[in-house]
PDB file of C-alpha atoms in Angstrom:
ATOM      1  CA  GLU A   4     161.887  81.422 232.706  1.00 74.00           C
ATOM      2  CA  ALA A   5     165.543  81.231 233.478  1.00 80.00           C
ATOM      3  CA  GLU A   6     165.403  84.851 234.691  1.00 82.00           C
ATOM      4  CA  ARG A   7     162.461  84.063 236.895  1.00 81.00           C
ATOM      5  CA  ASP A   8     164.170  80.922 238.253  1.00 83.00           C
ATOM      6  CA  ALA A   9     167.247  83.000 238.939  1.00 86.00           C
ATOM      7  CA  GLU A  10     165.277  85.724 240.552  1.00 86.00           C
ATOM      8  CA  ARG A  11     163.345  83.191 242.666  1.00 84.00           C
ATOM      9  CA  GLU A  12     166.815  81.563 243.582  1.00 85.00           C
ATOM     10  CA  ARG A  13     168.188  85.055 244.543  1.00 85.00           C
ATOM     11  CA  ALA A  14     165.153  85.881 246.565  1.00 88.00           C
ATOM     12  CA  LEU A  15     165.268  82.427 248.375  1.00 87.00           C
ATOM     13  CA  GLN A  16     169.021  82.911 248.979  1.00 87.00           C
ATOM     14  CA  ALA A  17     168.436  86.340 250.411  1.00 90.00           C
ATOM     15  CA  GLU A  18     165.582  85.129 252.678  1.00 86.00           C
ATOM     16  CA  VAL A  19     167.801  82.263 253.832  1.00 85.00           C
ATOM     17  CA  ARG A  20     170.593  84.794 254.552  1.00 88.00           C
ATOM     18  CA  ALA A  21     168.151  87.013 256.391  1.00 89.00           C
ATOM     19  CA  LEU A  22     167.011  83.928 258.418  1.00 85.00           C
ATOM     20  CA  ASP A  23     170.600  82.912 259.161  1.00 84.00           C
ATOM     21  CA  GLN A  24     171.385  86.503 260.449  1.00 85.00           C
ATOM     22  CA  SER A  25     168.185  86.453 262.530  1.00 82.00           C
ATOM     23  CA  LYS A  26     169.111  82.987 263.789  1.00 76.00           C
ATOM     24  CA  ARG A  27     172.418  84.293 264.963  1.00 78.00           C
ATOM     25  CA  ARG A  28     170.876  87.383 266.555  1.00 76.00           C
ATOM     26  CA  ASP A  29     168.341  85.183 268.205  1.00 69.00           C
ATOM     27  CA  ALA A  30     170.970  82.945 269.653  1.00 64.00           C
ATOM     28  CA  GLU A  31     172.973  86.001 270.787  1.00 69.00           C
ATOM     29  CA  GLU A  32     169.850  87.471 272.431  1.00 71.00           C
ATOM     30  CA  GLY A  33     169.027  84.079 274.142  1.00 62.00           C
ATOM     31  CA  GLN A  34     166.087  83.066 271.940  1.00 51.00           C
ATOM     32  CA  THR A  35     165.404  79.367 271.791  1.00 62.00           C
ATOM     33  CA  THR A  36     166.293  77.155 268.831  1.00 63.00           C
ATOM     34  CA  GLN A  37     162.720  76.255 268.547  1.00 65.00           C
ATOM     35  CA  GLN A  38     161.661  79.774 267.496  1.00 63.00           C
ATOM     36  CA  ALA A  39     164.376  79.852 264.918  1.00 66.00           C
ATOM     37  CA  LYS A  40     163.282  76.542 263.483  1.00 77.00           C
ATOM     38  CA  SER A  41     159.773  77.813 263.429  1.00 83.00           C
ATOM     39  CA  GLU A  42     160.870  80.842 261.427  1.00 82.00           C
ATOM     40  CA  ILE A  43     162.912  78.739 259.019  1.00 85.00           C
ATOM     41  CA  GLN A  44     159.931  76.374 258.520  1.00 90.00           C
ATOM     42  CA  ALA A  45     157.587  79.393 257.770  1.00 91.00           C
ATOM     43  CA  ALA A  46     160.191  80.778 255.232  1.00 89.00           C
ATOM     44  CA  GLU A  47     160.521  77.377 253.642  1.00 91.00           C
ATOM     45  CA  LYS A  48     156.679  77.159 253.504  1.00 93.00           C
ATOM     46  CA  ARG A  49     156.620  80.577 251.864  1.00 89.00           C
ATOM     47  CA  ALA A  50     159.345  79.539 249.453  1.00 89.00           C
ATOM     48  CA  ARG A  51     157.417  76.470 248.483  1.00 90.00           C
ATOM     49  CA  GLY A  52     154.209  78.490 248.043  1.00 91.00           C
ATOM     50  CA  ALA A  53     156.124  80.884 245.859  1.00 89.00           C
ATOM     51  CA  GLU A  54     157.631  78.050 243.783  1.00 90.00           C
ATOM     52  CA  ALA A  55     154.234  76.525 243.382  1.00 93.00           C
ATOM     53  CA  ARG A  56     152.783  79.801 242.190  1.00 90.00           C
ATOM     54  CA  ALA A  57     155.658  80.134 239.760  1.00 90.00           C
ATOM     55  CA  ASP A  58     155.135  76.658 238.515  1.00 91.00           C
ATOM     56  CA  ALA A  59     151.526  77.345 238.031  1.00 92.00           C
ATOM     57  CA  ALA A  60     152.256  80.550 236.096  1.00 91.00           C
ATOM     58  CA  GLU A  61     154.725  78.613 234.014  1.00 92.00           C
ATOM     59  CA  ALA A  62     152.036  75.899 233.228  1.00 93.00           C
ATOM     60  CA  ARG A  63     149.515  78.581 232.259  1.00 91.00           C
ATOM     61  CA  ALA A  64     152.049  80.259 229.951  1.00 91.00           C
ATOM     62  CA  LYS A  65     152.909  76.974 228.330  1.00 92.00           C
ATOM     63  CA  ALA A  66     149.134  76.117 227.864  1.00 93.00           C
ATOM     64  CA  GLN A  67     148.627  79.653 226.251  1.00 90.00           C
ATOM     65  CA  ALA A  68     151.668  79.028 223.964  1.00 90.00           C
ATOM     66  CA  ASP A  69     150.181  75.625 222.976  1.00 91.00           C
ATOM     67  CA  GLU A  70     146.819  77.316 222.279  1.00 90.00           C
ATOM     68  CA  LEU A  71     148.467  79.951 220.096  1.00 87.00           C
ATOM     69  CA  ASP A  72     150.216  77.105 218.246  1.00 90.00           C
ATOM     70  CA  VAL A  73     146.808  75.637 217.480  1.00 89.00           C
ATOM     71  CA  LEU A  74     145.144  78.980 216.704  1.00 87.00           C
ATOM     72  CA  ARG A  75     147.841  80.388 214.406  1.00 89.00           C
ATOM     73  CA  PRO A  76     147.189  78.078 211.487  1.00 90.00           C
ATOM     74  CA  ARG A  77     143.512  78.628 211.726  1.00 88.00           C
ATOM     75  CA  ALA A  78     144.048  82.320 211.680  1.00 87.00           C
ATOM     76  CA  GLU A  79     146.269  82.013 208.633  1.00 92.00           C
ATOM     77  CA  ALA A  80     143.797  79.697 206.979  1.00 91.00           C
ATOM     78  CA  GLY A  81     141.000  82.438 207.726  1.00 90.00           C
ATOM     79  CA  ALA A  82     143.162  85.123 206.212  1.00 92.00           C
ATOM     80  CA  ALA A  83     143.735  83.052 203.078  1.00 94.00           C
ATOM     81  CA  ALA A  84     140.004  82.373 202.824  1.00 94.00           C
ATOM     82  CA  GLU A  85     139.256  86.081 203.118  1.00 94.00           C
ATOM     83  CA  ARG A  86     141.779  86.759 200.310  1.00 94.00           C
ATOM     84  CA  ARG A  87     140.251  84.036 198.006  1.00 94.00           C
ATOM     85  CA  LEU A  88     136.668  85.512 198.884  1.00 93.00           C
ATOM     86  CA  ARG A  89     137.916  89.068 198.057  1.00 93.00           C
ATOM     87  CA  ASP A  90     139.421  87.780 194.728  1.00 93.00           C
ATOM     88  CA  ALA A  91     136.254  85.908 193.821  1.00 93.00           C
ATOM     89  CA  ARG A  92     134.136  89.107 194.560  1.00 91.00           C
ATOM     90  CA  GLU A  93     136.379  91.117 192.320  1.00 93.00           C
ATOM     91  CA  LYS A  94     136.066  88.474 189.578  1.00 92.00           C
ATOM     92  CA  LEU A  95     132.325  88.377 190.068  1.00 90.00           C
ATOM     93  CA  ARG A  96     132.229  92.263 189.788  1.00 90.00           C
ATOM     94  CA  ALA A  97     134.336  91.953 186.579  1.00 90.00           C
ATOM     95  CA  THR A  98     131.926  89.327 185.265  1.00 91.00           C
ATOM     96  CA  GLU A  99     128.803  91.558 186.102  1.00 91.00           C
ATOM     97  CA  ASP A 100     130.434  94.519 184.431  1.00 89.00           C
ATOM     98  CA  ALA A 101     131.133  92.337 181.326  1.00 91.00           C
ATOM     99  CA  SER A 102     127.559  91.076 181.426  1.00 91.00           C
ATOM    100  CA  LEU A 103     126.229  94.673 181.544  1.00 91.00           C
ATOM    101  CA  GLU A 104     128.450  95.688 178.605  1.00 92.00           C
ATOM    102  CA  LEU A 105     127.203  92.596 176.617  1.00 91.00           C
ATOM    103  CA  LYS A 106     123.667  93.529 177.287  1.00 94.00           C
ATOM    104  CA  ARG A 107     124.406  97.129 176.237  1.00 93.00           C
ATOM    105  CA  ALA A 108     126.045  95.849 173.057  1.00 94.00           C
ATOM    106  CA  GLU A 109     123.151  93.507 172.453  1.00 94.00           C
ATOM    107  CA  ALA A 110     120.727  96.336 172.822  1.00 95.00           C
ATOM    108  CA  GLN A 111     122.733  98.539 170.478  1.00 95.00           C
ATOM    109  CA  ALA A 112     122.778  95.680 167.929  1.00 95.00           C
ATOM    110  CA  THR A 113     118.991  95.171 168.218  1.00 95.00           C
ATOM    111  CA  ALA A 114     118.439  98.961 167.748  1.00 95.00           C
ATOM    112  CA  ALA A 115     120.833  98.915 164.724  1.00 95.00           C
ATOM    113  CA  GLU A 116     118.998  95.822 163.304  1.00 95.00           C
ATOM    114  CA  GLN A 117     115.735  97.799 163.692  1.00 95.00           C
ATOM    115  CA  LYS A 118     117.079 100.844 162.167  1.00 95.00           C
ATOM    116  CA  LEU A 119     118.437  98.764 159.270  1.00 95.00           C
ATOM    117  CA  ARG A 120     115.014  97.136 158.712  1.00 95.00           C
ATOM    118  CA  ARG A 121     113.234 100.497 158.732  1.00 94.00           C
ATOM    119  CA  ALA A 122     115.913 101.738 156.210  1.00 94.00           C
ATOM    120  CA  GLU A 123     115.353  98.636 153.987  1.00 93.00           C
ATOM    121  CA  ALA A 124     111.617  99.111 154.322  1.00 95.00           C
ATOM    122  CA  GLU A 125     111.911 102.692 153.283  1.00 91.00           C
ATOM    123  CA  ARG A 126     114.228 101.693 150.328  1.00 92.00           C
ATOM    124  CA  ASP A 127     111.768  99.036 149.243  1.00 91.00           C
ATOM    125  CA  ALA A 128     108.929 101.534 149.456  1.00 93.00           C
ATOM    126  CA  LEU A 129     110.929 104.128 147.392  1.00 92.00           C
ATOM    127  CA  GLU A 130     111.784 101.508 144.765  1.00 90.00           C
ATOM    128  CA  ALA A 131     108.191 100.445 144.677  1.00 90.00           C
ATOM    129  CA  ARG A 132     107.030 103.990 143.943  1.00 87.00           C
ATOM    130  CA  ALA A 133     109.749 104.567 141.527  1.00 88.00           C
ATOM    131  CA  ALA A 134     108.686 101.389 139.638  1.00 85.00           C
ATOM    132  CA  GLU A 135     105.004 102.762 139.483  1.00 76.00           C
TER     133      GLU A 135
END
């Protein structure tokens, strides 16, 4: 902003110097004071317009900075929520994996129990034959 103000000031000073030189030349060439005043007024009007545009640009930049100040915490909160969601999904996958392993272990235990019952039934049958 300071650079823009300084640049604007230098431009205005250069324009004023140019107008002053023009004014002197006009006086030397016999032009009327009214023409010089008109040129100065036109230059001042252009300078006011440039200053108004610079002020408007500055206001827009401030509004954008304010908007960024509002949006930044929201973006950070969104990123944190995404991290929590990712962590929860990883925990869910781990839970699902453990659940699958538990089901496999239960199926193996059931199969082992059935095998044990068959073996006991065979033993009981063998003992019954041996007792006959």
